[in-house]
PDB file of C-alpha atoms and ligand atoms in Angstrom:
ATOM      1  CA  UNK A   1    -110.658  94.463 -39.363  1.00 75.00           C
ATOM      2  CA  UNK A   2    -107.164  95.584 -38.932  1.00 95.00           C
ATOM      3  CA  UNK A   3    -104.568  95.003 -41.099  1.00 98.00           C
ATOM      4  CA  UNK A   4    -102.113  92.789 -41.083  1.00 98.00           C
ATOM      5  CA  UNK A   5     -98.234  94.327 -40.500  1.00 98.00           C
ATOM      6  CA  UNK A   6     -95.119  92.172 -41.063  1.00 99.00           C
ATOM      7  CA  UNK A   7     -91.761  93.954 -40.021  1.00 99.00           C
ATOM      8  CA  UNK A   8     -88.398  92.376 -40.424  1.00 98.00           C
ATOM      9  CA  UNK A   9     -86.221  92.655 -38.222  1.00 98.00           C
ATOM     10  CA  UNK A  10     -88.586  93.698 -35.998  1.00 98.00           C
ATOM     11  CA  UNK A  11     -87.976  92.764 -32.618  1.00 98.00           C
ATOM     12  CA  UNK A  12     -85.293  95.068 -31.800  1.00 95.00           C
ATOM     13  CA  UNK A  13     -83.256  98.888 -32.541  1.00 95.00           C
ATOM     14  CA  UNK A  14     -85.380 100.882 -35.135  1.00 97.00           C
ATOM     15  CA  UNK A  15     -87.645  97.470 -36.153  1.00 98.00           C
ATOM     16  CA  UNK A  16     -88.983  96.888 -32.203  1.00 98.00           C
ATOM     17  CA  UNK A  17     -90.048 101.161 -32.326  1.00 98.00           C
ATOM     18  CA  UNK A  18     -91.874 100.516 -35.846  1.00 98.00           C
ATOM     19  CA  UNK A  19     -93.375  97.149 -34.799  1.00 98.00           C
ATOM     20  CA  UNK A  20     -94.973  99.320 -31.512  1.00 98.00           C
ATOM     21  CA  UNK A  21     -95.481 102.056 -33.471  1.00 98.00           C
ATOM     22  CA  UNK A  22     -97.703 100.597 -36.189  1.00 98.00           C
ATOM     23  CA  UNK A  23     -99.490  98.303 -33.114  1.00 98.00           C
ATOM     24  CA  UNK A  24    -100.413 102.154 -31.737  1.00 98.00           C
ATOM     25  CA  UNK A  25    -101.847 103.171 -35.063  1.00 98.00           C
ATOM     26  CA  UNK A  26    -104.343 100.340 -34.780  1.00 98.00           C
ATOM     27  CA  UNK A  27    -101.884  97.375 -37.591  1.00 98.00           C
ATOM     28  CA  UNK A  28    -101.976  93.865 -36.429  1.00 98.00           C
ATOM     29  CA  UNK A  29     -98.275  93.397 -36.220  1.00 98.00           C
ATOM     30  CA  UNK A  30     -95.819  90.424 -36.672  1.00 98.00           C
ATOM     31  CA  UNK A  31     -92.168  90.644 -36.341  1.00 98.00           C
ATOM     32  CA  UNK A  32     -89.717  88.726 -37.635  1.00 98.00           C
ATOM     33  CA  UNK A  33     -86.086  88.205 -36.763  1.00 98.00           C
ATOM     34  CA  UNK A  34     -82.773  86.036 -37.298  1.00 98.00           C
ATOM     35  CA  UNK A  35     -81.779  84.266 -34.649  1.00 97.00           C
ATOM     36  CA  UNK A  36     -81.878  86.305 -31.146  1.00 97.00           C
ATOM     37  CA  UNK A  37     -84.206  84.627 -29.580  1.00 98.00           C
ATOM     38  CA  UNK A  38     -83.978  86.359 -26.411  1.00 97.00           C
ATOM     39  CA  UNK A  39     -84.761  89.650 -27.501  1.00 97.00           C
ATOM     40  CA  UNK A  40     -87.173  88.257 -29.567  1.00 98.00           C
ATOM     41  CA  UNK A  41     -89.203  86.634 -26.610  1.00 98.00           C
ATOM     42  CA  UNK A  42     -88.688  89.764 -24.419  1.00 98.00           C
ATOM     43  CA  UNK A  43     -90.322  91.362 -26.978  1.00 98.00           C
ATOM     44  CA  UNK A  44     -93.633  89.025 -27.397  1.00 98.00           C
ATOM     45  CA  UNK A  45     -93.329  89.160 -23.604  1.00 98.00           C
ATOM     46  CA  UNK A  46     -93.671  92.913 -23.284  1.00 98.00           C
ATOM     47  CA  UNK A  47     -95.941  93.751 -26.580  1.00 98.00           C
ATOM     48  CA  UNK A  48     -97.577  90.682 -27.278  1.00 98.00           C
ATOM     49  CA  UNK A  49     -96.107  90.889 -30.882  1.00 98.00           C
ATOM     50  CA  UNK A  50     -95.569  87.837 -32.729  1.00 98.00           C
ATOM     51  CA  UNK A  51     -91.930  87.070 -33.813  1.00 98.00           C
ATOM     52  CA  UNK A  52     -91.081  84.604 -36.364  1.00 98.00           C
ATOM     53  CA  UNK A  53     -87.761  82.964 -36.676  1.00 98.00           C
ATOM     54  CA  UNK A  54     -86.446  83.113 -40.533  1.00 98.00           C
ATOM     55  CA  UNK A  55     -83.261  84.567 -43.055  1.00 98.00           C
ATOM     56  CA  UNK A  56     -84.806  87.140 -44.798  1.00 98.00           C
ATOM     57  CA  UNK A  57     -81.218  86.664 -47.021  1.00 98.00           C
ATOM     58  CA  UNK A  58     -83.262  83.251 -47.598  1.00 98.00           C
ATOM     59  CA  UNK A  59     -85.930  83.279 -50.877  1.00 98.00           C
ATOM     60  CA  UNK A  60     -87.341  79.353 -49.843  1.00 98.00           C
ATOM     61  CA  UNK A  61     -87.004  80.277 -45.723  1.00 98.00           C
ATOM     62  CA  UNK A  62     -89.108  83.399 -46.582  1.00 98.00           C
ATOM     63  CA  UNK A  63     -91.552  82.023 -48.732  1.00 98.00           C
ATOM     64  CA  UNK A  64     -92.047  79.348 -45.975  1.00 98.00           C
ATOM     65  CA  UNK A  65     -92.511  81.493 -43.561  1.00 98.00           C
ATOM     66  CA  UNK A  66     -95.005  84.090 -44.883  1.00 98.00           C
ATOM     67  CA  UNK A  67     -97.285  81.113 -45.500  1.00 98.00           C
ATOM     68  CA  UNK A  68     -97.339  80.157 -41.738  1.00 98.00           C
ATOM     69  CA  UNK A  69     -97.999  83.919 -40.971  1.00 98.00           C
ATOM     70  CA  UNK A  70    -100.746  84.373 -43.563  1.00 98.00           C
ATOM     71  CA  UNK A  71    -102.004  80.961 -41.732  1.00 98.00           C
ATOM     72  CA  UNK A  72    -101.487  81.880 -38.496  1.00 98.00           C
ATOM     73  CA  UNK A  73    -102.494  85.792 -38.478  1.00 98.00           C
ATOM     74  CA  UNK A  74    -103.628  86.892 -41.885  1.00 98.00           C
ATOM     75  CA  UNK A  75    -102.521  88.110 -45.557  1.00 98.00           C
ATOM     76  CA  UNK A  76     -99.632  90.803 -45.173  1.00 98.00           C
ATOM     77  CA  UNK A  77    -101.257  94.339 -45.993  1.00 98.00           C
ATOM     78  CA  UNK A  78     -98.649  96.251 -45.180  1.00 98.00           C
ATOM     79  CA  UNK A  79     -94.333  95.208 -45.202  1.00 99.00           C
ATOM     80  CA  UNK A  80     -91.611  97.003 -43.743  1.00 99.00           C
ATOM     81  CA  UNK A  81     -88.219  95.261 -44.963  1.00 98.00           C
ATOM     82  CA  UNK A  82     -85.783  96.124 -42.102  1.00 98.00           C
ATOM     83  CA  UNK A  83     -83.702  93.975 -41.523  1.00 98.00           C
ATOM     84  CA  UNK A  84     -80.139  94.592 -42.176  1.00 97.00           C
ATOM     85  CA  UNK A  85     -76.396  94.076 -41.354  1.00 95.00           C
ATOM     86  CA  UNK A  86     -73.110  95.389 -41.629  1.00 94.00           C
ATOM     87  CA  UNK A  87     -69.891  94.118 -42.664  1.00 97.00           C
ATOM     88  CA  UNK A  88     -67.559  97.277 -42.720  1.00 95.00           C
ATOM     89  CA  UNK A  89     -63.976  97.397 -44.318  1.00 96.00           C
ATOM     90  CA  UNK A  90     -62.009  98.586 -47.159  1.00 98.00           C
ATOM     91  CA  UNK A  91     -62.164  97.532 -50.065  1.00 98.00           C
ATOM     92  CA  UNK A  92     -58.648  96.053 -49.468  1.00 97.00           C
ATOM     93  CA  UNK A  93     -59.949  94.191 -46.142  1.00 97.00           C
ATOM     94  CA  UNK A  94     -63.583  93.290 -47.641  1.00 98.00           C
ATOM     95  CA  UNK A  95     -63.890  89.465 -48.727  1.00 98.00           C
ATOM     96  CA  UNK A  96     -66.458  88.362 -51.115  1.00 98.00           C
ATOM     97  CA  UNK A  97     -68.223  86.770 -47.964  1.00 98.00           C
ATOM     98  CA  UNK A  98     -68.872  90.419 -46.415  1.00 98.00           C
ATOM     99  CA  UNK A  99     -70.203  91.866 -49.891  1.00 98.00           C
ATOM    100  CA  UNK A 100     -72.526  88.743 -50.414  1.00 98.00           C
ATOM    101  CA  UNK A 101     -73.879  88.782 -47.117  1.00 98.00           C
ATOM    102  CA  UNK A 102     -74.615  92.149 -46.607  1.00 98.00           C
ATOM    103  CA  UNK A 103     -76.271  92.802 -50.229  1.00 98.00           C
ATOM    104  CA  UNK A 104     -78.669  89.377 -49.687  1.00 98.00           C
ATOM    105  CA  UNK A 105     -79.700  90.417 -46.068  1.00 98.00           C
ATOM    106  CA  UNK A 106     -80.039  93.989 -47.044  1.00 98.00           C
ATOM    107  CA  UNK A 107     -80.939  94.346 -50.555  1.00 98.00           C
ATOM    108  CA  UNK A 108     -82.138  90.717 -51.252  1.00 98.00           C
ATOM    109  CA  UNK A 109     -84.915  90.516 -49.023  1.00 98.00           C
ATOM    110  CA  UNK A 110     -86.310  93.517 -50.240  1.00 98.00           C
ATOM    111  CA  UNK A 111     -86.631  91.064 -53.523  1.00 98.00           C
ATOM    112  CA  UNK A 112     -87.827  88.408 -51.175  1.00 98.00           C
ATOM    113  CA  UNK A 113     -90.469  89.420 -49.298  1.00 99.00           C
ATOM    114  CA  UNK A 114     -91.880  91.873 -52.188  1.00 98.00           C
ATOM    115  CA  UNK A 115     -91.797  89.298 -54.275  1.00 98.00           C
ATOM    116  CA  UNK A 116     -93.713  86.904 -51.844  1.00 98.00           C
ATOM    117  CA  UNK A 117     -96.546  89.303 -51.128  1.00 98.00           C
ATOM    118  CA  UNK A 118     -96.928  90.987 -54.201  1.00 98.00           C
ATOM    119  CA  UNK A 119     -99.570  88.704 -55.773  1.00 98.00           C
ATOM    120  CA  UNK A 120    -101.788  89.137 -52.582  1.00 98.00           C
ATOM    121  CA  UNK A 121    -100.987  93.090 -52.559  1.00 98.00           C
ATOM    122  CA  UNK A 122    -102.249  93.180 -56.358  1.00 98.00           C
ATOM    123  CA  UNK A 123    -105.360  90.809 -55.503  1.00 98.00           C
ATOM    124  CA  UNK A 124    -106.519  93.129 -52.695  1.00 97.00           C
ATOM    125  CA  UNK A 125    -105.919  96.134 -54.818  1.00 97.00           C
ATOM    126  CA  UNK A 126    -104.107  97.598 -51.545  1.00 98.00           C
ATOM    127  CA  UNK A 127    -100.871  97.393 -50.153  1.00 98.00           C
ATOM    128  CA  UNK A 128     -98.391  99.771 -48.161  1.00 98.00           C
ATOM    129  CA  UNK A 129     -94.113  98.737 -48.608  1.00 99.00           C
ATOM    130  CA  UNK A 130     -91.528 100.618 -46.927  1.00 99.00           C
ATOM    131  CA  UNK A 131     -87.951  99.899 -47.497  1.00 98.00           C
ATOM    132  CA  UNK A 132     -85.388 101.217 -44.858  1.00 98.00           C
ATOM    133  CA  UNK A 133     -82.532 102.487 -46.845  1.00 98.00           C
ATOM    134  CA  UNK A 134     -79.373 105.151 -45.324  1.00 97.00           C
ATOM    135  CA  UNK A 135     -77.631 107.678 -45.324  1.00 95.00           C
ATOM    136  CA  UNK A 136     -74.755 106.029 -46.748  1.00 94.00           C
ATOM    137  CA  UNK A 137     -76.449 104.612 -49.552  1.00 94.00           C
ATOM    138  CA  UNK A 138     -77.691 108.179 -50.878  1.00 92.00           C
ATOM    139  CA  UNK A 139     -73.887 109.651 -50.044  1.00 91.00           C
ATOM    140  CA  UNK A 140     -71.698 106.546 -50.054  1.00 91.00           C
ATOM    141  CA  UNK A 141     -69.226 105.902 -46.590  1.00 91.00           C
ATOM    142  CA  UNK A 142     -65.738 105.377 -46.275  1.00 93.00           C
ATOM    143  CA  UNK A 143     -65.190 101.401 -45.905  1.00 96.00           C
ATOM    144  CA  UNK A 144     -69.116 100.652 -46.782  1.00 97.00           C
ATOM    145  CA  UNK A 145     -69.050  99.814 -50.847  1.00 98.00           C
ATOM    146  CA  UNK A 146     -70.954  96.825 -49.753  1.00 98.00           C
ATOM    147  CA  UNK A 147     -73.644  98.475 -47.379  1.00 98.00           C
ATOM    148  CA  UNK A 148     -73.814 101.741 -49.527  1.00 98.00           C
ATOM    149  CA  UNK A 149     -74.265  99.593 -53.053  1.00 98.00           C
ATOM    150  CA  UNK A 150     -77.039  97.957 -50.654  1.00 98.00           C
ATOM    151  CA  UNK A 151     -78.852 100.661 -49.377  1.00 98.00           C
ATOM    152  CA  UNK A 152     -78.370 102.931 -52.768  1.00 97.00           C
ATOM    153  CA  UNK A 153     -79.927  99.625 -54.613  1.00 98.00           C
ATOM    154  CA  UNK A 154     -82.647  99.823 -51.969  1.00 97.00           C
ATOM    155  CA  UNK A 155     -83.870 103.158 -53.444  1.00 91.00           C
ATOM    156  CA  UNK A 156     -83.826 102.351 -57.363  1.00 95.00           C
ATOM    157  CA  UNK A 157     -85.732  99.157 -55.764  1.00 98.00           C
ATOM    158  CA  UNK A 158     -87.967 101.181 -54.920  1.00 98.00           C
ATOM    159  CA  UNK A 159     -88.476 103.246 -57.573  1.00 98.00           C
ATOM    160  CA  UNK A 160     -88.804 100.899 -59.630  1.00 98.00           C
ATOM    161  CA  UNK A 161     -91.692  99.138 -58.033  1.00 98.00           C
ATOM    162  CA  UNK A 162     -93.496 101.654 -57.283  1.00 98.00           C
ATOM    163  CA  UNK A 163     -94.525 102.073 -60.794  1.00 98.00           C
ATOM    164  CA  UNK A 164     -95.257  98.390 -60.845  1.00 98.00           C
ATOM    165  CA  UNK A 165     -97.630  98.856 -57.762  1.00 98.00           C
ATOM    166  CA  UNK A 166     -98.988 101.987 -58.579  1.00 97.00           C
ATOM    167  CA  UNK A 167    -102.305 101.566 -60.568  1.00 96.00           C
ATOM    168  CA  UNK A 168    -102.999  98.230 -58.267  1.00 96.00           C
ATOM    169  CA  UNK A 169    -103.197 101.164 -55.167  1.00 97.00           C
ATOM    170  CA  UNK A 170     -99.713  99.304 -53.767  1.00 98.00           C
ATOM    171  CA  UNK A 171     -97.649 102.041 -52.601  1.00 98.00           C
ATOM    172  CA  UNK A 172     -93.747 101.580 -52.057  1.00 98.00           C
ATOM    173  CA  UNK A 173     -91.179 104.079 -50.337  1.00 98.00           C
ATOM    174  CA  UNK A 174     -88.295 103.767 -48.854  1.00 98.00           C
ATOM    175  CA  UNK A 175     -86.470 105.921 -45.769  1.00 98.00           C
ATOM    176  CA  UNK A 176     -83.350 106.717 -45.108  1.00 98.00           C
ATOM    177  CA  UNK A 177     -82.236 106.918 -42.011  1.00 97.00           C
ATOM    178  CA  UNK A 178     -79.239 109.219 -40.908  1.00 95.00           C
ATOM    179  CA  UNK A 179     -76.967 108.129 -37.633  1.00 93.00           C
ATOM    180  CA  UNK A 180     -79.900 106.322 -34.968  1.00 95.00           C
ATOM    181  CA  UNK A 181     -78.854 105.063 -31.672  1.00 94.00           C
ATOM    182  CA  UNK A 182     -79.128 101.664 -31.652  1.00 89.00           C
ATOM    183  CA  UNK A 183     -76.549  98.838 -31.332  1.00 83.00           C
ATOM    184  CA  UNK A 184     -75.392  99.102 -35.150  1.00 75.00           C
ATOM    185  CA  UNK A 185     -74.301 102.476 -33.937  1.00 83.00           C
ATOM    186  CA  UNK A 186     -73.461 101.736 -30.424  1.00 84.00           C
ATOM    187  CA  UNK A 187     -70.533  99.355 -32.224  1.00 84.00           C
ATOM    188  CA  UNK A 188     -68.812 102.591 -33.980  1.00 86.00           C
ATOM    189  CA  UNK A 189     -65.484 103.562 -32.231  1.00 90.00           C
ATOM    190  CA  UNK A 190     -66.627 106.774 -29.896  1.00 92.00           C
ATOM    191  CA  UNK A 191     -63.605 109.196 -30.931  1.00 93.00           C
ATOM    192  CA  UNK A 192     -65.603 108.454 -34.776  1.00 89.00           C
ATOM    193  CA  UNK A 193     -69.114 109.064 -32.996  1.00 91.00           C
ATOM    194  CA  UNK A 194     -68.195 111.885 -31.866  1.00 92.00           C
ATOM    195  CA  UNK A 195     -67.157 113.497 -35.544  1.00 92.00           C
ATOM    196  CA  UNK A 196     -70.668 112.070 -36.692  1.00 89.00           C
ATOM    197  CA  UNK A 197     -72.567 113.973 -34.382  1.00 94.00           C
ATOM    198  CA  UNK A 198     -70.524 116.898 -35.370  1.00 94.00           C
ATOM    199  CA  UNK A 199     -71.945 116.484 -38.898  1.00 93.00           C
ATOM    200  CA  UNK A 200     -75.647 116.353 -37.731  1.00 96.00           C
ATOM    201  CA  UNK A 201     -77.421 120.126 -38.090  1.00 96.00           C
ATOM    202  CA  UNK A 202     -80.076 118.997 -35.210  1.00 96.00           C
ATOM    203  CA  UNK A 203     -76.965 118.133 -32.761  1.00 95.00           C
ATOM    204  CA  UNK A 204     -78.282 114.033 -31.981  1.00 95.00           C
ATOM    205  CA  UNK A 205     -78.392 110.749 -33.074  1.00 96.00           C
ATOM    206  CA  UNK A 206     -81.668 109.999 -34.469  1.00 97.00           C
ATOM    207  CA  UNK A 207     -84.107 107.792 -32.028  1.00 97.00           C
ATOM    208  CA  UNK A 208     -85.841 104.523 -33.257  1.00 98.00           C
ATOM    209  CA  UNK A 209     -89.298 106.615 -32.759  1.00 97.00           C
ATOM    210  CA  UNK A 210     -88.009 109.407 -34.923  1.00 98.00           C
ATOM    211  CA  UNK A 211     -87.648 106.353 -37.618  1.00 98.00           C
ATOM    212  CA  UNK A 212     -91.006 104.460 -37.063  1.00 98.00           C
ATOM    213  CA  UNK A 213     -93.020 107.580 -37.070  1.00 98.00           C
ATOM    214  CA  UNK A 214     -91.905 108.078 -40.746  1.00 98.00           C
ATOM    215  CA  UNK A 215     -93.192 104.391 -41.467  1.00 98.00           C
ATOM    216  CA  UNK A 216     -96.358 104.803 -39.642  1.00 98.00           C
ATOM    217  CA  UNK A 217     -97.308 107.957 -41.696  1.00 98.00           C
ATOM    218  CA  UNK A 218     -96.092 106.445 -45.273  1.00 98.00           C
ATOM    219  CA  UNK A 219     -98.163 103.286 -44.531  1.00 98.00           C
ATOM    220  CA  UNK A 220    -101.109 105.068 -43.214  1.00 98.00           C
ATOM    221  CA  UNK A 221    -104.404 103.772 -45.206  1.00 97.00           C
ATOM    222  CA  UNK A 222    -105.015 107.243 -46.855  1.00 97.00           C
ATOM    223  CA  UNK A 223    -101.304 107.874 -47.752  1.00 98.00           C
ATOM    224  CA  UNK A 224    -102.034 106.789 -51.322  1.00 97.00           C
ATOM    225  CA  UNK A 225    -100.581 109.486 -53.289  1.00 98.00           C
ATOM    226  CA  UNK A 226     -97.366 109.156 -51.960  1.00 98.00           C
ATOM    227  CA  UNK A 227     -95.690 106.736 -53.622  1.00 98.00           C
ATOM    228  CA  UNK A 228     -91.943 106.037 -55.085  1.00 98.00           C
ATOM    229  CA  UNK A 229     -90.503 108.817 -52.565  1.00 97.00           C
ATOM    230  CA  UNK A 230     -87.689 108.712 -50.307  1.00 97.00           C
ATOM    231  CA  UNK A 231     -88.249 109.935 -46.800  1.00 97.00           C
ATOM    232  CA  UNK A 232     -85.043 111.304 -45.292  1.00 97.00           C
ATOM    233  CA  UNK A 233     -84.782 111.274 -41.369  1.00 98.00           C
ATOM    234  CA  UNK A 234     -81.528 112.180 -40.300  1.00 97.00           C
ATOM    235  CA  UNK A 235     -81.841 115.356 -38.185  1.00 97.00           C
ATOM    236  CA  UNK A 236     -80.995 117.506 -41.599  1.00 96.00           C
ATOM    237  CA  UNK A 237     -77.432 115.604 -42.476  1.00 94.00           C
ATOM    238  CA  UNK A 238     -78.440 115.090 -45.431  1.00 87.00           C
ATOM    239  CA  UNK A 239     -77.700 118.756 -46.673  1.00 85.00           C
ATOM    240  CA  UNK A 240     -73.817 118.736 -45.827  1.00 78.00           C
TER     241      UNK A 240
HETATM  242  N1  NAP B   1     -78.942 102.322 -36.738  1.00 83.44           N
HETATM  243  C1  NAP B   1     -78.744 103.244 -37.648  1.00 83.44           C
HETATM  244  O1  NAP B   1     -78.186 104.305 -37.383  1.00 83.44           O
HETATM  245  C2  NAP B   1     -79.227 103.065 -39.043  1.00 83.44           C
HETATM  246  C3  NAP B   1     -79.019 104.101 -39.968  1.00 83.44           C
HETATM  247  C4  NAP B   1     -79.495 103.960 -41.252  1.00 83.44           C
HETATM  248  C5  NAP B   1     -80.159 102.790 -41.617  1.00 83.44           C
HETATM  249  N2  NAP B   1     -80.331 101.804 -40.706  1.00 83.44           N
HETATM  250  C6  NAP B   1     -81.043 100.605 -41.145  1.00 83.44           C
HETATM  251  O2  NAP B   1     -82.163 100.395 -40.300  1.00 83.44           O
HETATM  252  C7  NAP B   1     -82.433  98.989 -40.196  1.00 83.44           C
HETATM  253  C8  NAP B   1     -82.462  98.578 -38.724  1.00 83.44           C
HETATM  254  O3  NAP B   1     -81.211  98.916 -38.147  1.00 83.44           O
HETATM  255  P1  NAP B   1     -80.922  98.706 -36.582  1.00 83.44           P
HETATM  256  O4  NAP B   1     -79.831  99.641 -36.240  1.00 83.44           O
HETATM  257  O5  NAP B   1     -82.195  98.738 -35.815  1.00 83.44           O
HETATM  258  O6  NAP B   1     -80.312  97.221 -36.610  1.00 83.44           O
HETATM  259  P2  NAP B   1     -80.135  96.176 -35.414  1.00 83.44           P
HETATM  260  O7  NAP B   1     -80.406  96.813 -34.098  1.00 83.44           O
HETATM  261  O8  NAP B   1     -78.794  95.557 -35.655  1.00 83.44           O
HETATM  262  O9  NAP B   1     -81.293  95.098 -35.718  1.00 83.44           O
HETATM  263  C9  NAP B   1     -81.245  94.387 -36.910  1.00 83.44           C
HETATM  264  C10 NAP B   1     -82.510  93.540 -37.014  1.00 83.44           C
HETATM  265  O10 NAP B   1     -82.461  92.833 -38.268  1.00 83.44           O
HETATM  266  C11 NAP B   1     -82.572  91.442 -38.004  1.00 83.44           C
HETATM  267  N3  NAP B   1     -81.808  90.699 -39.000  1.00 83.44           N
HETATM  268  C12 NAP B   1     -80.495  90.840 -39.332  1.00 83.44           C
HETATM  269  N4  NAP B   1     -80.154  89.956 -40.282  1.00 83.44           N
HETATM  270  C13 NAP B   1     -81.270  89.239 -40.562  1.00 83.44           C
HETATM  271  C14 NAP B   1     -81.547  88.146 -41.423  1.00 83.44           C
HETATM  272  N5  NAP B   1     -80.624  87.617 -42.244  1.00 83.44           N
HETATM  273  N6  NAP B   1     -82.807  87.636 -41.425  1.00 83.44           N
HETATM  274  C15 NAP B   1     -83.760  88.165 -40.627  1.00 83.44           C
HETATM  275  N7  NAP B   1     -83.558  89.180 -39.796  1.00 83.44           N
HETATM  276  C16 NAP B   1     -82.321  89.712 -39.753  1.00 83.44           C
HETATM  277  C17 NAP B   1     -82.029  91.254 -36.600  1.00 83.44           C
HETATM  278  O11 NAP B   1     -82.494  90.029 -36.026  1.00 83.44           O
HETATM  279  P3  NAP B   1     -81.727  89.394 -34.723  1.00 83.44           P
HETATM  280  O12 NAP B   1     -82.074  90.305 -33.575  1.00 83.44           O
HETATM  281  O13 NAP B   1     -82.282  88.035 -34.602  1.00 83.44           O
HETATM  282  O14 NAP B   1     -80.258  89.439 -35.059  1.00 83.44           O
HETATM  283  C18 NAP B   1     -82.601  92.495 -35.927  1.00 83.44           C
HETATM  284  O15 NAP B   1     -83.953  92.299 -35.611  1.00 83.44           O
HETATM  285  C19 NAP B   1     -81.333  98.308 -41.005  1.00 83.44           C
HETATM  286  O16 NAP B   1     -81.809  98.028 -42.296  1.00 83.44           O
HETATM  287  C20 NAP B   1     -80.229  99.337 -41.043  1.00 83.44           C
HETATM  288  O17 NAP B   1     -79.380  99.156 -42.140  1.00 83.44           O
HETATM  289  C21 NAP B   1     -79.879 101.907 -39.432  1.00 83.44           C
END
């Protein structure tokens, strides 16, 4: 029987490419989102994924939520935490509000939803997390403390749980994406797009594929040695 995938955020940008992506390697996927629910029925339309409405910043909206999908579709094998924001500004411009939300929707539902399917993962004696980290949180960004201290907590996250999961055959690694063309990008001044590209060895922006094609081999049922890793994709920018 296939497994069951759950993907935040996965609906659209780099989330709708892994959600299709782990569908083609044979995953029974469900995708969850925040609150666009046109994209999100576009999607089911096109896919036939199922997308489920909750705030992944959320602990109680979470928890009730994986129990409809473990009703509804079956116990979450495998987890891809996704879902993120940003708030961008100096630290002179960034409010509390900007730091808060962007650590619980980034780095708080990796707590979450781990947290929520961790006692099935252990039960089963298999289970397959990946948490999408950066760039910025392995080198920092100018006017990101809040999304860099989120990412960069992403990867001790995961780390640290991966010695948790280990002997229960739960693997847990994270990616970091470099620059990937999709509206989080798309909202970056051009003239500072530009520079960015400038910086990237391959000469491109990353493409949601290049992303979910890292998830679908980390997740893969005989990936089990790998484990506690960080998977850089970002076209090489990660050496300047
Ligand atoms: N794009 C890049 O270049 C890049 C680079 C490095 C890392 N990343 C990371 O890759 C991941 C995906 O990025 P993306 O560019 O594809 O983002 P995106 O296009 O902005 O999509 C974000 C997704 O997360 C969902 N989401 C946001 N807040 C949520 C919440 N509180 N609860 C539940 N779902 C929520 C959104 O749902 P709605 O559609 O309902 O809003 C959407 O599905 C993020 O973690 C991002 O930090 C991206």
């Amino acid at each position: 029987m296939s497994r069951v995938a759950l993907v935040t955020g996965g609906q659209r940008g780099i989330g709708a490419a892994i959600s299709e992506a782990l569908q083609a390697a044979g995953r029974k996927v469900v995708a969850s989102y925040a609150g666009n629910d046109a994209a999100a029925k576009a999607f089911t339309d096109r896919t036939g994924i199922p997308c489920y409405k909750f705030d992944v910043a959320d602990y109680d909206a979470c928890a009730e939520a994986l129990k409809k999908i473990e009703a509804e579709v079956g116990q979450v094998e495998v987890l891809v935490n996704n879902a993120g924001i940003t708030r961008d500004g100096t630290m002179k411009r960034m409010n509390r509000e900007m730091w808060d939300a962007v650590i619980d929707t980034n780095l708080g539902s990796c707590y979450n939803m781990c947290k929520l399917v961790w006692d099935g993962m252990s039960a089963k004696k298999f289970g397959r997390i990946v948490n999408i980290g950066s760039i910025n949180g392995q080198a920092g960004q100018y006017g990101q403390v809040n999304y860099a201290a989120a990412k960069s907590g992403i990867h001790g996250f995961t780390k640290a749980l991966a010695l948790e999961g280990a002997r229960g055959q739960i693997t847990v690694n994270a990616i970091a994406p470099g620059y990937v063309d999709t509206e989080m990008v798309r909202a970056v001044p051009p003239d500072v797009l530009e520079k960015i590209i400038a910086r990237i060895p391959r000469g491109r922006l990353g493409t949601a594929y290049d992303i979910a094609r890292g998830v679908v081999f980390l997740t893969a049922d005989d990936a089990d040695f790998i484990t506690g890793s960080t998977l850089s994709i970002n076209g090489g920018q990660h050496m300047y």
